[in-house]
Amino acid sequence: MSNVARAHRGLAFFFLAVGVIAFFLAGLGAFGEGFDAHRGSGSLLLLLSHVLLILAAVGRREAVKQSAALFGLMIVQMLLAITGEEVSSVLGGLHPVNGLLILFVAHQTAQALPLPFVGGGAGGTRTRTRAAV
Amino acid sequence: MSTVARAHRGLAFFFLAIGVIAFFLAGLGAFGEGFDAHRVSGSLLLLLSLVLLVLAAIGRKEAVKQSAALFALMIVQMLLAVAGALHLHHSAIDADAAAALPDGLVVVYCWGPGCNGAQRGGARLAAHGRQVKEMLGGFEYYEREGWPVEVAEEAAAAPGTVRA
């Protein structure tokens, strides 16, 4: 594994840890402590997802799809937070659900494992595994 | 797989679905719709986890440990949610909520970088006819100034955990 690939893997696990902390900070916000810290963690995660995508493109090709999905989901996450405030709280309700999805994709990114909802390698891997069983 | 085991498996997936919905409902609450629906989903999940434990004990022995862990975690979850706090988002303060508070002056406070929860909550209470004053500096500076505070019995028994 190259240095870039190792950096990508390490950063993806760091992303996962910050993601869990972001959930904790959202809980703090819901119990009256304000959402500023949660927003700060969200901005950090968006930045990290961008760096992860670049690192994957440079030196960990097998994790490019996952990194791109993670970056895309982070963009959606920010949009859900903004539109939840300004357009509809239903969109805000999807914010934590998308957060769960982000944690899952971050895990798949760190391990360079396939995404079950993306065509190609993911579906094929699962099919092969089941066929073997 | 026995009928009970199938029921356990199906109910566990149902639990998972309700869990995701509970996240959605928490999000709704955080964005101003109130947390009542989230609380109901939490109660349902607690009940489901108990049923899962019973079903596992009866007919799916290989899932008893997991079901017991799930039930224990749900208990912890409920305790974390109700540990002395009543959360009411400022947007959910309606006439009924304003009237439910004890008679007289209402003092609102918060303290933190960028926190305007007290102002928002106070404005809602005032809009519903309550007399409101804001305590600048929040509880932290009230206590630092040496003003008297009431301490809950359990907090008094554990020095260092002061609760207003």
Tab-separated table of C-alpha atoms in Angstrom:
chain	number	residue	atom	x	y	z
A	1	MET	CA	0.000	0.000	0.000
A	2	SER	CA	1.441	3.384	-1.032
A	3	ASN	CA	1.862	6.323	1.329
A	4	VAL	CA	-1.061	8.128	-0.310
A	5	ALA	CA	-3.270	5.053	0.086
A	6	ARG	CA	-2.262	4.757	3.747
A	7	ALA	CA	-3.006	8.451	4.283
A	8	HIS	CA	-6.407	8.002	2.630
A	9	ARG	CA	-7.240	5.027	4.833
A	10	GLY	CA	-6.144	6.826	7.996
A	11	LEU	CA	-8.040	9.970	7.082
A	12	ALA	CA	-11.168	7.945	6.328
A	13	PHE	CA	-11.048	6.422	9.828
A	14	PHE	CA	-10.493	9.909	11.241
A	15	PHE	CA	-13.550	11.043	9.251
A	16	LEU	CA	-15.524	8.188	10.826
A	17	ALA	CA	-14.472	9.265	14.321
A	18	VAL	CA	-15.362	12.902	13.665
A	19	GLY	CA	-18.679	11.683	12.227
A	20	VAL	CA	-19.522	9.915	15.488
A	21	ILE	CA	-18.530	13.049	17.424
A	22	ALA	CA	-20.803	15.074	15.122
A	23	PHE	CA	-23.725	12.855	16.193
A	24	PHE	CA	-22.802	13.473	19.837
A	25	LEU	CA	-22.662	17.225	19.217
A	26	ALA	CA	-26.064	17.088	17.506
A	27	GLY	CA	-27.385	15.379	20.629
A	28	LEU	CA	-25.909	18.155	22.764
A	29	GLY	CA	-27.674	20.659	20.517
A	30	ALA	CA	-31.000	18.862	20.818
A	31	PHE	CA	-30.689	19.011	24.611
A	32	GLY	CA	-30.241	22.764	24.660
A	33	GLU	CA	-26.514	23.373	24.206
A	34	GLY	CA	-26.846	24.923	20.744
A	35	PHE	CA	-25.807	23.531	17.385
A	36	ASP	CA	-22.701	25.659	16.754
A	37	ALA	CA	-20.238	22.888	17.585
A	38	HIS	CA	-22.234	20.456	15.447
A	39	ARG	CA	-22.113	22.896	12.528
A	40	GLY	CA	-18.358	23.235	13.005
A	41	SER	CA	-17.921	19.467	12.877
A	42	GLY	CA	-20.046	19.377	9.711
A	43	SER	CA	-17.791	21.897	7.981
A	44	LEU	CA	-14.741	19.858	9.000
A	45	LEU	CA	-16.323	16.686	7.623
A	46	LEU	CA	-17.109	18.382	4.309
A	47	LEU	CA	-13.488	19.474	4.027
A	48	LEU	CA	-12.220	15.993	4.963
A	49	SER	CA	-14.475	14.342	2.387
A	50	HIS	CA	-13.025	16.624	-0.292
A	51	VAL	CA	-9.459	15.738	0.722
A	52	LEU	CA	-10.398	12.037	0.762
A	53	LEU	CA	-11.696	12.267	-2.803
A	54	ILE	CA	-8.468	13.906	-3.968
A	55	LEU	CA	-6.281	11.346	-2.172
A	56	ALA	CA	-8.303	8.475	-3.616
A	57	ALA	CA	-7.989	9.882	-7.126
A	58	VAL	CA	-4.225	10.283	-6.671
A	59	GLY	CA	-3.294	7.012	-4.997
A	60	ARG	CA	-6.139	4.703	-4.001
A	61	ARG	CA	-8.189	4.010	-7.119
A	62	GLU	CA	-10.180	1.187	-5.514
A	63	ALA	CA	-11.723	3.735	-3.120
A	64	VAL	CA	-12.559	6.484	-5.624
A	65	LYS	CA	-16.236	5.557	-5.994
A	66	GLN	CA	-16.728	5.406	-2.225
A	67	SER	CA	-14.877	8.700	-1.714
A	68	ALA	CA	-16.953	10.370	-4.423
A	69	ALA	CA	-20.138	9.033	-2.847
A	70	LEU	CA	-18.988	10.331	0.545
A	71	PHE	CA	-18.280	13.786	-0.852
A	72	GLY	CA	-21.641	13.792	-2.647
A	73	LEU	CA	-23.465	12.764	0.529
A	74	MET	CA	-21.681	15.513	2.478
A	75	ILE	CA	-22.895	18.085	-0.056
A	76	VAL	CA	-26.430	16.684	0.322
A	77	GLN	CA	-26.007	16.790	4.099
A	78	MET	CA	-25.158	20.484	4.059
A	79	LEU	CA	-28.069	21.203	1.709
A	80	LEU	CA	-30.453	19.266	3.985
A	81	ALA	CA	-29.280	21.293	6.987
A	82	ILE	CA	-29.805	24.589	5.149
A	83	THR	CA	-33.124	23.709	3.525
A	84	GLY	CA	-34.324	22.148	6.782
A	85	GLU	CA	-34.010	25.582	8.371
A	86	GLU	CA	-35.294	27.632	5.464
A	87	VAL	CA	-37.596	25.459	3.340
A	88	SER	CA	-39.114	22.487	5.157
A	89	SER	CA	-38.435	20.664	8.395
A	90	VAL	CA	-39.098	17.376	6.532
A	91	LEU	CA	-35.820	17.962	4.707
A	92	GLY	CA	-34.259	18.638	8.098
A	93	GLY	CA	-35.626	15.296	9.282
A	94	LEU	CA	-33.661	13.586	6.531
A	95	HIS	CA	-30.463	15.233	7.812
A	96	PRO	CA	-29.722	12.635	10.560
A	97	VAL	CA	-30.853	9.752	8.331
A	98	ASN	CA	-28.367	10.898	5.703
A	99	GLY	CA	-25.867	11.165	8.559
A	100	LEU	CA	-26.268	7.433	9.236
A	101	LEU	CA	-25.664	6.762	5.550
A	102	ILE	CA	-22.540	8.923	5.666
A	103	LEU	CA	-21.110	6.909	8.554
A	104	PHE	CA	-21.727	3.687	6.635
A	105	VAL	CA	-20.117	5.024	3.440
A	106	ALA	CA	-17.173	6.374	5.462
A	107	HIS	CA	-16.589	2.882	6.838
A	108	GLN	CA	-16.737	1.392	3.327
A	109	THR	CA	-14.346	4.116	2.142
A	110	ALA	CA	-11.816	3.401	4.872
A	111	GLN	CA	-11.847	-0.316	4.100
A	112	ALA	CA	-12.220	0.189	0.323
A	113	LEU	CA	-15.250	-2.096	0.482
A	114	PRO	CA	-17.963	-1.958	-2.189
A	115	LEU	CA	-21.114	0.107	-1.801
A	116	PRO	CA	-24.181	-2.145	-1.991
A	117	PHE	CA	-26.304	0.570	-3.631
A	118	VAL	CA	-23.817	1.352	-6.408
A	119	GLY	CA	-23.668	-0.829	-9.504
A	120	GLY	CA	-20.592	-2.683	-10.688
A	121	GLY	CA	-18.183	-4.194	-8.188
A	122	ALA	CA	-20.527	-4.049	-5.214
A	123	GLY	CA	-23.357	-6.067	-6.678
A	124	GLY	CA	-20.976	-8.475	-8.340
A	125	THR	CA	-19.104	-9.174	-5.108
A	126	ARG	CA	-22.263	-9.896	-3.205
A	127	THR	CA	-23.604	-12.142	-5.941
A	128	ARG	CA	-20.375	-14.120	-6.059
A	129	THR	CA	-20.325	-14.510	-2.276
A	130	ARG	CA	-23.863	-15.802	-2.176
A	131	ALA	CA	-23.284	-18.083	-5.129
A	132	ALA	CA	-20.295	-19.581	-3.327
A	133	VAL	CA	-22.430	-20.246	-0.265
B	1	MET	CA	-36.084	-21.995	11.230
B	2	SER	CA	-39.021	-22.153	13.657
B	3	THR	CA	-41.980	-19.792	13.553
B	4	VAL	CA	-40.756	-18.007	16.674
B	5	ALA	CA	-37.286	-17.581	15.179
B	6	ARG	CA	-38.810	-16.202	11.973
B	7	ALA	CA	-40.947	-13.809	14.003
B	8	HIS	CA	-37.857	-12.688	15.921
B	9	ARG	CA	-35.918	-12.067	12.717
B	10	GLY	CA	-38.782	-10.156	11.115
B	11	LEU	CA	-39.342	-8.084	14.229
B	12	ALA	CA	-35.631	-7.272	14.428
B	13	PHE	CA	-35.738	-5.877	10.884
B	14	PHE	CA	-38.891	-3.956	11.817
B	15	PHE	CA	-36.978	-2.571	14.819
B	16	LEU	CA	-34.213	-1.486	12.459
B	17	ALA	CA	-36.702	0.346	10.231
B	18	ILE	CA	-38.317	2.092	13.202
B	19	GLY	CA	-34.834	3.014	14.422
B	20	VAL	CA	-34.116	4.809	11.157
B	21	ILE	CA	-37.515	6.526	11.364
B	22	ALA	CA	-36.633	7.587	14.931
B	23	PHE	CA	-33.556	9.322	13.513
B	24	PHE	CA	-35.775	11.082	10.978
B	25	LEU	CA	-38.158	12.155	13.750
B	26	ALA	CA	-35.244	13.432	15.845
B	27	GLY	CA	-34.208	15.498	12.840
B	28	LEU	CA	-37.734	16.892	12.568
B	29	GLY	CA	-37.528	17.804	16.240
B	30	ALA	CA	-34.178	19.523	15.855
B	31	PHE	CA	-35.609	21.561	12.994
B	32	GLY	CA	-38.500	22.891	15.045
B	33	GLU	CA	-41.295	20.318	14.861
B	34	GLY	CA	-40.939	19.175	18.467
B	35	PHE	CA	-39.703	15.852	19.814
B	36	ASP	CA	-43.036	14.220	20.743
B	37	ALA	CA	-43.080	11.868	17.736
B	38	HIS	CA	-39.439	10.954	18.405
B	39	ARG	CA	-40.292	10.119	22.014
B	40	VAL	CA	-43.149	7.883	20.880
B	41	SER	CA	-40.832	6.063	18.483
B	42	GLY	CA	-38.403	5.608	21.367
B	43	SER	CA	-41.110	4.055	23.539
B	44	LEU	CA	-42.067	1.745	20.683
B	45	LEU	CA	-38.432	0.703	20.227
B	46	LEU	CA	-38.119	-0.034	23.948
B	47	LEU	CA	-41.208	-2.222	23.793
B	48	LEU	CA	-39.992	-3.966	20.643
B	49	SER	CA	-36.609	-4.670	22.205
B	50	LEU	CA	-38.343	-6.339	25.162
B	51	VAL	CA	-40.467	-8.466	22.825
B	52	LEU	CA	-37.335	-9.381	20.858
B	53	LEU	CA	-35.633	-10.532	24.045
B	54	VAL	CA	-38.614	-12.692	25.007
B	55	LEU	CA	-38.885	-14.204	21.517
B	56	ALA	CA	-35.154	-14.928	21.427
B	57	ALA	CA	-35.330	-16.635	24.826
B	58	ILE	CA	-38.220	-18.781	23.607
B	59	GLY	CA	-37.144	-19.806	20.157
B	60	ARG	CA	-33.918	-18.253	18.864
B	61	LYS	CA	-31.262	-19.021	21.424
B	62	GLU	CA	-28.422	-17.901	19.145
B	63	ALA	CA	-29.770	-14.339	19.284
B	64	VAL	CA	-30.398	-14.077	23.040
B	65	LYS	CA	-27.166	-12.215	23.824
B	66	GLN	CA	-27.729	-9.695	21.058
B	67	SER	CA	-31.362	-9.193	22.054
B	68	ALA	CA	-30.396	-8.690	25.692
B	69	ALA	CA	-27.760	-6.151	24.645
B	70	LEU	CA	-30.338	-4.354	22.501
B	71	PHE	CA	-32.809	-4.189	25.384
B	72	ALA	CA	-30.123	-2.920	27.769
B	73	LEU	CA	-29.037	-0.272	25.278
B	74	MET	CA	-32.642	0.853	24.866
B	75	ILE	CA	-32.912	1.247	28.650
B	76	VAL	CA	-29.721	3.335	28.607
B	77	GLN	CA	-31.119	5.341	25.704
B	78	MET	CA	-34.283	6.188	27.614
B	79	LEU	CA	-32.298	7.117	30.729
B	80	LEU	CA	-30.036	9.395	28.690
B	81	ALA	CA	-33.081	11.108	27.218
B	82	VAL	CA	-34.971	11.724	30.445
B	83	ALA	CA	-32.129	12.531	32.859
B	84	GLY	CA	-33.837	15.517	34.412
B	85	ALA	CA	-34.288	17.498	31.219
B	86	LEU	CA	-37.415	18.764	29.537
B	87	HIS	CA	-36.529	19.826	26.041
B	88	LEU	CA	-38.837	22.213	24.223
B	89	HIS	CA	-37.599	23.888	21.080
B	90	HIS	CA	-38.425	27.599	21.060
B	91	SER	CA	-40.545	27.160	17.933
B	92	ALA	CA	-42.674	24.634	19.818
B	93	ILE	CA	-43.550	27.116	22.591
B	94	ASP	CA	-47.240	27.704	21.964
B	95	ALA	CA	-50.009	29.210	24.099
B	96	ASP	CA	-50.483	25.928	25.984
B	97	ALA	CA	-46.777	25.622	26.790
B	98	ALA	CA	-46.618	29.244	27.908
B	99	ALA	CA	-49.675	28.776	30.120
B	100	ALA	CA	-48.305	25.528	31.601
B	101	LEU	CA	-45.399	27.333	33.276
B	102	PRO	CA	-45.849	28.469	36.894
B	103	ASP	CA	-47.519	31.863	37.346
B	104	GLY	CA	-45.456	35.037	37.515
B	105	LEU	CA	-42.274	36.292	35.945
B	106	VAL	CA	-40.390	33.880	33.694
B	107	VAL	CA	-36.604	34.189	33.701
B	108	VAL	CA	-34.873	32.869	30.597
B	109	TYR	CA	-31.150	32.292	30.261
B	110	CYS	CA	-28.526	30.617	28.142
B	111	TRP	CA	-24.816	31.063	27.807
B	112	GLY	CA	-22.567	30.074	24.993
B	113	PRO	CA	-20.914	31.451	21.880
B	114	GLY	CA	-23.676	32.407	19.485
B	115	CYS	CA	-26.427	31.057	21.721
B	116	ASN	CA	-29.667	32.948	21.359
B	117	GLY	CA	-31.989	30.243	22.676
B	118	ALA	CA	-33.015	32.324	25.676
B	119	GLN	CA	-33.889	35.340	23.530
B	120	ARG	CA	-35.885	33.234	21.078
B	121	GLY	CA	-37.687	31.319	23.813
B	122	GLY	CA	-38.316	34.533	25.743
B	123	ALA	CA	-39.754	36.208	22.652
B	124	ARG	CA	-42.150	33.286	22.129
B	125	LEU	CA	-43.252	33.364	25.772
B	126	ALA	CA	-43.734	37.131	25.626
B	127	ALA	CA	-45.787	36.747	22.440
B	128	HIS	CA	-48.114	34.508	24.425
B	129	GLY	CA	-48.571	37.103	27.129
B	130	ARG	CA	-45.956	36.025	29.678
B	131	GLN	CA	-43.769	38.558	31.465
B	132	VAL	CA	-40.161	37.641	30.625
B	133	LYS	CA	-36.726	38.761	31.758
B	134	GLU	CA	-33.410	37.524	30.480
B	135	MET	CA	-30.576	36.626	32.856
B	136	LEU	CA	-27.395	37.606	31.014
B	137	GLY	CA	-24.444	35.320	31.594
B	138	GLY	CA	-26.637	32.300	32.082
B	139	PHE	CA	-26.578	29.942	35.038
B	140	GLU	CA	-22.790	29.795	34.955
B	141	TYR	CA	-22.300	33.436	35.880
B	142	TYR	CA	-25.286	33.423	38.240
B	143	GLU	CA	-23.536	30.718	40.221
B	144	ARG	CA	-20.121	32.391	39.909
B	145	GLU	CA	-21.578	35.512	41.496
B	146	GLY	CA	-22.490	33.426	44.520
B	147	TRP	CA	-26.257	33.661	44.217
B	148	PRO	CA	-28.199	30.859	45.935
B	149	VAL	CA	-29.169	27.737	43.994
B	150	GLU	CA	-31.446	24.825	44.778
B	151	VAL	CA	-29.754	21.465	44.484
B	152	ALA	CA	-31.587	18.253	43.662
B	153	GLU	CA	-31.281	15.513	46.315
B	154	GLU	CA	-29.279	13.139	44.119
B	155	ALA	CA	-26.942	15.961	43.126
B	156	ALA	CA	-26.439	16.932	46.762
B	157	ALA	CA	-25.495	13.330	47.509
B	158	ALA	CA	-22.805	13.518	44.825
B	159	PRO	CA	-20.721	16.652	45.475
B	160	GLY	CA	-19.600	18.470	42.373
B	161	THR	CA	-22.748	17.810	40.362
B	162	VAL	CA	-24.807	20.936	41.013
B	163	ARG	CA	-28.142	21.149	39.263
B	164	ALA	CA	-30.316	24.274	39.117
